[in-house]
mmCIF file of C-alpha atoms and ligand atoms in Angstrom:
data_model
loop_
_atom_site.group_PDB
_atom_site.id
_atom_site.type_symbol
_atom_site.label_atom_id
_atom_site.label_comp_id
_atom_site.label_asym_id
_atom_site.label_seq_id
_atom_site.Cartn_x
_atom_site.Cartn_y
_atom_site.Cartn_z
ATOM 1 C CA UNK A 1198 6.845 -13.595 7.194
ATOM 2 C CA UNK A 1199 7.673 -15.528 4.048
ATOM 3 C CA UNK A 1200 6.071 -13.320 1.303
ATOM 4 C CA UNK A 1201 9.006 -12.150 -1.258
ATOM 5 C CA UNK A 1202 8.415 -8.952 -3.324
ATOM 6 C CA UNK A 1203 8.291 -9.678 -6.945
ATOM 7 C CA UNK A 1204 7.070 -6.826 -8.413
ATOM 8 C CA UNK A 1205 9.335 -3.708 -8.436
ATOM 9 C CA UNK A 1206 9.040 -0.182 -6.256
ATOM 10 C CA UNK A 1207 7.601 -2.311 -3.690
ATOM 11 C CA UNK A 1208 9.261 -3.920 -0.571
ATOM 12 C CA UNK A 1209 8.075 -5.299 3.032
ATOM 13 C CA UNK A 1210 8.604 -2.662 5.956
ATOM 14 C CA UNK A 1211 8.737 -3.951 9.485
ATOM 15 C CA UNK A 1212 7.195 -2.066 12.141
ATOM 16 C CA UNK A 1213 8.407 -2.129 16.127
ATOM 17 C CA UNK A 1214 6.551 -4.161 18.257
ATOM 18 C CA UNK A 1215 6.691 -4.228 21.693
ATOM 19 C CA UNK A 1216 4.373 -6.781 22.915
ATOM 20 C CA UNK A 1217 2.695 -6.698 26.930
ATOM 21 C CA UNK A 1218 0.882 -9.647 26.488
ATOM 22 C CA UNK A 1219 -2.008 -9.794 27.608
ATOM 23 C CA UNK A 1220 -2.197 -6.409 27.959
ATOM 24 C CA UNK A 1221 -2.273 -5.186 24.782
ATOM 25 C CA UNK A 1222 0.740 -5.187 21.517
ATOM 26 C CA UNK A 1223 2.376 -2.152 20.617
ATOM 27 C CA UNK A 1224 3.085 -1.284 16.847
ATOM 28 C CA UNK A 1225 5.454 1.067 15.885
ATOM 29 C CA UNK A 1226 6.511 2.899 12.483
ATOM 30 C CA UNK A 1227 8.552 5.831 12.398
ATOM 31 C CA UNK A 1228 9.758 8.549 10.258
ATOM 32 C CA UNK A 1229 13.352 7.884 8.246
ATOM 33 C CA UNK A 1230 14.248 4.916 10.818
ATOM 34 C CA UNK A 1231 11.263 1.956 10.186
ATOM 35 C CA UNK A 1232 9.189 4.255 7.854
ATOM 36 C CA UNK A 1233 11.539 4.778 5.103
ATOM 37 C CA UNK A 1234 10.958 8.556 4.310
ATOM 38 C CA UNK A 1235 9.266 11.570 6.452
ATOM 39 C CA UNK A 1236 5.667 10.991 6.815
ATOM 40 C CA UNK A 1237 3.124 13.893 5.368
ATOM 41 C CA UNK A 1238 -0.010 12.064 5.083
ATOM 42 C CA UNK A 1239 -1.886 9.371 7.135
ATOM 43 C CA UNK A 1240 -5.613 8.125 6.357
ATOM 44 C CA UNK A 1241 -6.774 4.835 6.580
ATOM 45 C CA UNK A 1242 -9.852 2.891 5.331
ATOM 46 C CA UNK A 1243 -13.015 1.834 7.199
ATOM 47 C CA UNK A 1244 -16.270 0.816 6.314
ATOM 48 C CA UNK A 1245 -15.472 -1.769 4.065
ATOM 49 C CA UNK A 1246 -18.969 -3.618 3.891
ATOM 50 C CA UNK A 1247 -19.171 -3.967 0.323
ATOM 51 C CA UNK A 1248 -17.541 -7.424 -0.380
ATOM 52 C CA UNK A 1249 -17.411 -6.702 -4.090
ATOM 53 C CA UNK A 1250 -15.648 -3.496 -3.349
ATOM 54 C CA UNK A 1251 -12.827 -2.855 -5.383
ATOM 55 C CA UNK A 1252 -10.480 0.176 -4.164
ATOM 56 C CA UNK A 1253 -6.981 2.132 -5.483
ATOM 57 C CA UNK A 1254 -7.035 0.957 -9.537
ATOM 58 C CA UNK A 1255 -4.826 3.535 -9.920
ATOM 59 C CA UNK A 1256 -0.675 4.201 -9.892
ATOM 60 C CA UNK A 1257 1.272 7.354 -9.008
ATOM 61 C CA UNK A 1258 4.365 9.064 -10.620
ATOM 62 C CA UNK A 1259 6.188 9.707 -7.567
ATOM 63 C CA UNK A 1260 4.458 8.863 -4.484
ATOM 64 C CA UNK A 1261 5.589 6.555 -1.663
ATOM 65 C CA UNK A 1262 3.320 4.906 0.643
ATOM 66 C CA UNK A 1263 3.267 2.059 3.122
ATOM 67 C CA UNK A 1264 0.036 0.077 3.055
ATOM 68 C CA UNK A 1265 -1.104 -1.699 6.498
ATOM 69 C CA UNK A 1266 -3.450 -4.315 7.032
ATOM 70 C CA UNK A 1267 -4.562 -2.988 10.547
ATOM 71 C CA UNK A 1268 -7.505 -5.615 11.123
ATOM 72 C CA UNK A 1269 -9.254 -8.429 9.234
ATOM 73 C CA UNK A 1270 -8.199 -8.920 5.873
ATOM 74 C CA UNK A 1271 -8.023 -8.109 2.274
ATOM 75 C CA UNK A 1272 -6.040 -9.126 -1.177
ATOM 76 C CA UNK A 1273 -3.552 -6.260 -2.659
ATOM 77 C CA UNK A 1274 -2.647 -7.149 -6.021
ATOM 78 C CA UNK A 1275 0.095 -5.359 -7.690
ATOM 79 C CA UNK A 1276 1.292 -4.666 -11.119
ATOM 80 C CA UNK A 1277 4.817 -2.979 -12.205
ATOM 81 C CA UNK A 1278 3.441 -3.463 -16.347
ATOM 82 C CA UNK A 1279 5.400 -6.777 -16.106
ATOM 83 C CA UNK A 1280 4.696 -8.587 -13.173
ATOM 84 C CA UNK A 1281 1.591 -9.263 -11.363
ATOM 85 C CA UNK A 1282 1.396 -10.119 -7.269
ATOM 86 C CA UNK A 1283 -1.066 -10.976 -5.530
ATOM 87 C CA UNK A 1284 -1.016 -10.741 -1.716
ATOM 88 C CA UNK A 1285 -3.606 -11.887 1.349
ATOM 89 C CA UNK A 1286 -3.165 -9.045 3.635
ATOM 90 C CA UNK A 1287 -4.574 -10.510 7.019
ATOM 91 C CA UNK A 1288 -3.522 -10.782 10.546
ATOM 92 C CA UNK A 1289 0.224 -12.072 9.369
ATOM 93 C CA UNK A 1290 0.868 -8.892 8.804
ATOM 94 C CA UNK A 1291 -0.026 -7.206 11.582
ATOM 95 C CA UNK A 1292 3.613 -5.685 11.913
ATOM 96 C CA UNK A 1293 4.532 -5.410 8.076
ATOM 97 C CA UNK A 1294 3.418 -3.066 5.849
ATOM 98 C CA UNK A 1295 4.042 -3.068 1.684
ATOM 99 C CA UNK A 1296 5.674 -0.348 0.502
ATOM 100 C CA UNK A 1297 3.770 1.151 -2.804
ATOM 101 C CA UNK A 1298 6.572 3.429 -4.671
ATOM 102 C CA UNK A 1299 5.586 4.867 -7.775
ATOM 103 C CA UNK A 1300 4.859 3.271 -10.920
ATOM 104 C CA UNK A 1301 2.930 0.289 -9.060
ATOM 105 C CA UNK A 1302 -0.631 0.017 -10.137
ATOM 106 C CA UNK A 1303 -2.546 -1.171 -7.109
ATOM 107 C CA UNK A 1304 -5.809 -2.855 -6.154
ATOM 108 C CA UNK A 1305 -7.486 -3.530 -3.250
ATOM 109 C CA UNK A 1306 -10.356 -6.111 -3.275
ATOM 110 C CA UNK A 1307 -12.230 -9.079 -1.156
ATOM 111 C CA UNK A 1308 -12.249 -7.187 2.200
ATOM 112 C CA UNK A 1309 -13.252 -8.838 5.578
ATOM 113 C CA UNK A 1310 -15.887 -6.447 6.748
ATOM 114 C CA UNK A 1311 -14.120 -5.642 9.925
ATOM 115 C CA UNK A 1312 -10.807 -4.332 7.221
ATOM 116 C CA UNK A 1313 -8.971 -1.583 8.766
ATOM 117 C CA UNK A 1314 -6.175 -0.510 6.202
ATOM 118 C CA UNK A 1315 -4.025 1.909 7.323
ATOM 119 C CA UNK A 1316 -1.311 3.999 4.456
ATOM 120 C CA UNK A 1317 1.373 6.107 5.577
ATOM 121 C CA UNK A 1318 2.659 8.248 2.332
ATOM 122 C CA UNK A 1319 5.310 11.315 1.930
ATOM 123 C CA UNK A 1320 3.423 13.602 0.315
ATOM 124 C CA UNK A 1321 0.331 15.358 0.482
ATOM 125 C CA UNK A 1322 -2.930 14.433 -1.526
ATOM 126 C CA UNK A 1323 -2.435 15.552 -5.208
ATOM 127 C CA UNK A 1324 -4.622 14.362 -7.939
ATOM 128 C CA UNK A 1325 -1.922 14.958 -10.434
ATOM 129 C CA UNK A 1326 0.145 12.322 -9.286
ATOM 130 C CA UNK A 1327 -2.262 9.393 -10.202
ATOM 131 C CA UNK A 1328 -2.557 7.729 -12.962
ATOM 132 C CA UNK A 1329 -5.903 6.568 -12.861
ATOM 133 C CA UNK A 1330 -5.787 4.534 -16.392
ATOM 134 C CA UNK A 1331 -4.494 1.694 -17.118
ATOM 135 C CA UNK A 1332 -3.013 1.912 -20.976
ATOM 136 C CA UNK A 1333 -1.772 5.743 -19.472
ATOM 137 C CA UNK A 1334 0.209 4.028 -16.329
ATOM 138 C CA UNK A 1335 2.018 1.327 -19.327
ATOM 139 C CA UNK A 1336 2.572 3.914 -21.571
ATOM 140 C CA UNK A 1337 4.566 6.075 -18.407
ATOM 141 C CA UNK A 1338 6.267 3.395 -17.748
ATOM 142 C CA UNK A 1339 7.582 3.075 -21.148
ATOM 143 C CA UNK A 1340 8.394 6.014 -21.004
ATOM 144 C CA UNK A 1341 10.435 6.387 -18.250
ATOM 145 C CA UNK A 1342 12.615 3.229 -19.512
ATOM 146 C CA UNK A 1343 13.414 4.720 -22.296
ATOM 147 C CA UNK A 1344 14.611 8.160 -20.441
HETATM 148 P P1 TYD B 1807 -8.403 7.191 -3.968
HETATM 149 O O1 TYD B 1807 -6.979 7.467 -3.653
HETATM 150 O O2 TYD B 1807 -8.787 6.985 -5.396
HETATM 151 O O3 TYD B 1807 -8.906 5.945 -3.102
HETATM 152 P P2 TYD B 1807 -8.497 4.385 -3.181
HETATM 153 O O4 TYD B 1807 -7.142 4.271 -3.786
HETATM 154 O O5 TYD B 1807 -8.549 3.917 -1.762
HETATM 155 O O6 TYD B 1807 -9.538 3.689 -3.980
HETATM 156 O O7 TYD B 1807 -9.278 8.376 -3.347
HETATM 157 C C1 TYD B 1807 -10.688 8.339 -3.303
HETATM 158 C C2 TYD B 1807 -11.181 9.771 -3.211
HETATM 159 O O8 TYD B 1807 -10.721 10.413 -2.030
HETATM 160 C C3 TYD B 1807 -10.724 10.632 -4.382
HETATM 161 O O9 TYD B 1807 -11.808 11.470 -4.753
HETATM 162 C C4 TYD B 1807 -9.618 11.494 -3.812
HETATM 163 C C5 TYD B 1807 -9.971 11.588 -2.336
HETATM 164 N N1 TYD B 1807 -8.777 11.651 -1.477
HETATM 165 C C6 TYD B 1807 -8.420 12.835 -0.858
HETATM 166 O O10 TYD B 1807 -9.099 13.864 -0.995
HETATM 167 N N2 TYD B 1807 -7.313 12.871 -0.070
HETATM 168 C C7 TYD B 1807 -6.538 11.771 0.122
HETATM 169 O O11 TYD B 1807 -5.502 11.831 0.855
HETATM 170 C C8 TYD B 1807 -6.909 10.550 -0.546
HETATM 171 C C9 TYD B 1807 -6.072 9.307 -0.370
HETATM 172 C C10 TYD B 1807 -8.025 10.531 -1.338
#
């Protein structure tokens, strides 16, 4: 895996893999060891047959997740307010996740139709963590520099 982390809050996690070849790969994350906090929340993302689908668009204040490109293949593109990356999620990654901490706006676009996406996070849904604006998420991160 040769992708370096530019942006900030963000960083590559490593899952376990234990591989019985051909009989199947296993992929492993867990809590506080490979999954760098306790896990509250799993979903994951199916259905992606809308090529022109654009998905997250949004930041949070103090979330953490782990974003997984389970199958297929998508591009995450990140923001910290200063630095833009953008990143082919496809079968390179099948035992890497990107951590999302907070104050990363995040996108999701061009998904193979066949995109699983799979995000681990330590909390529980809560609207009131996103930012779901663009000028808002800058303007909290100014403000947080300056506290
Ligand atoms: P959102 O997080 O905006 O999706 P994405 O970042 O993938 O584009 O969530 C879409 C909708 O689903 C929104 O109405 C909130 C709801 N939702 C929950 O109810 N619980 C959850 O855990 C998540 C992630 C979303």
């Amino acid at each position: 895996m040769k992708i370096k982390l530019k942006v900030k809050n963000s960083d590559l996690v490593r899952f376990k893999v234990i591989d019985d070849y051909p009989d199947g790969r296993l992929i492993i994350g867990e809590s506080n060891k490979n999954i760098p906090f306790e896990i509250k929340r799993v979903f994951f993302i199916n259905n992606l047959l809308n090529k022109n689908a654009i998905r997250g668009l949004h930041a949070h204040k103090k979330l953490n997740q782990i974003i997984f490109c389970i199958n297929g293949s998508f591009k995450l593109t990140l923001d910290d307010g200063t630095v833009v990356q953008k990143i082919i999620m496809n079968d390179s990654f099948y035992d890497y996740g990107i951590k999302l901490g907070p104050s990363l706006w995040h996108t999701m676009t061009e998904f193979s139709k066949n995109c699983v996406i799979l995000i681990v996070a330590d909390d529980f849904y809560l609207e009131d963590d996103y930012i779901r604006d663009y000028n808002e998420f800058l303007k909290f991160i100014k403000q947080k520099d300056i506290l």
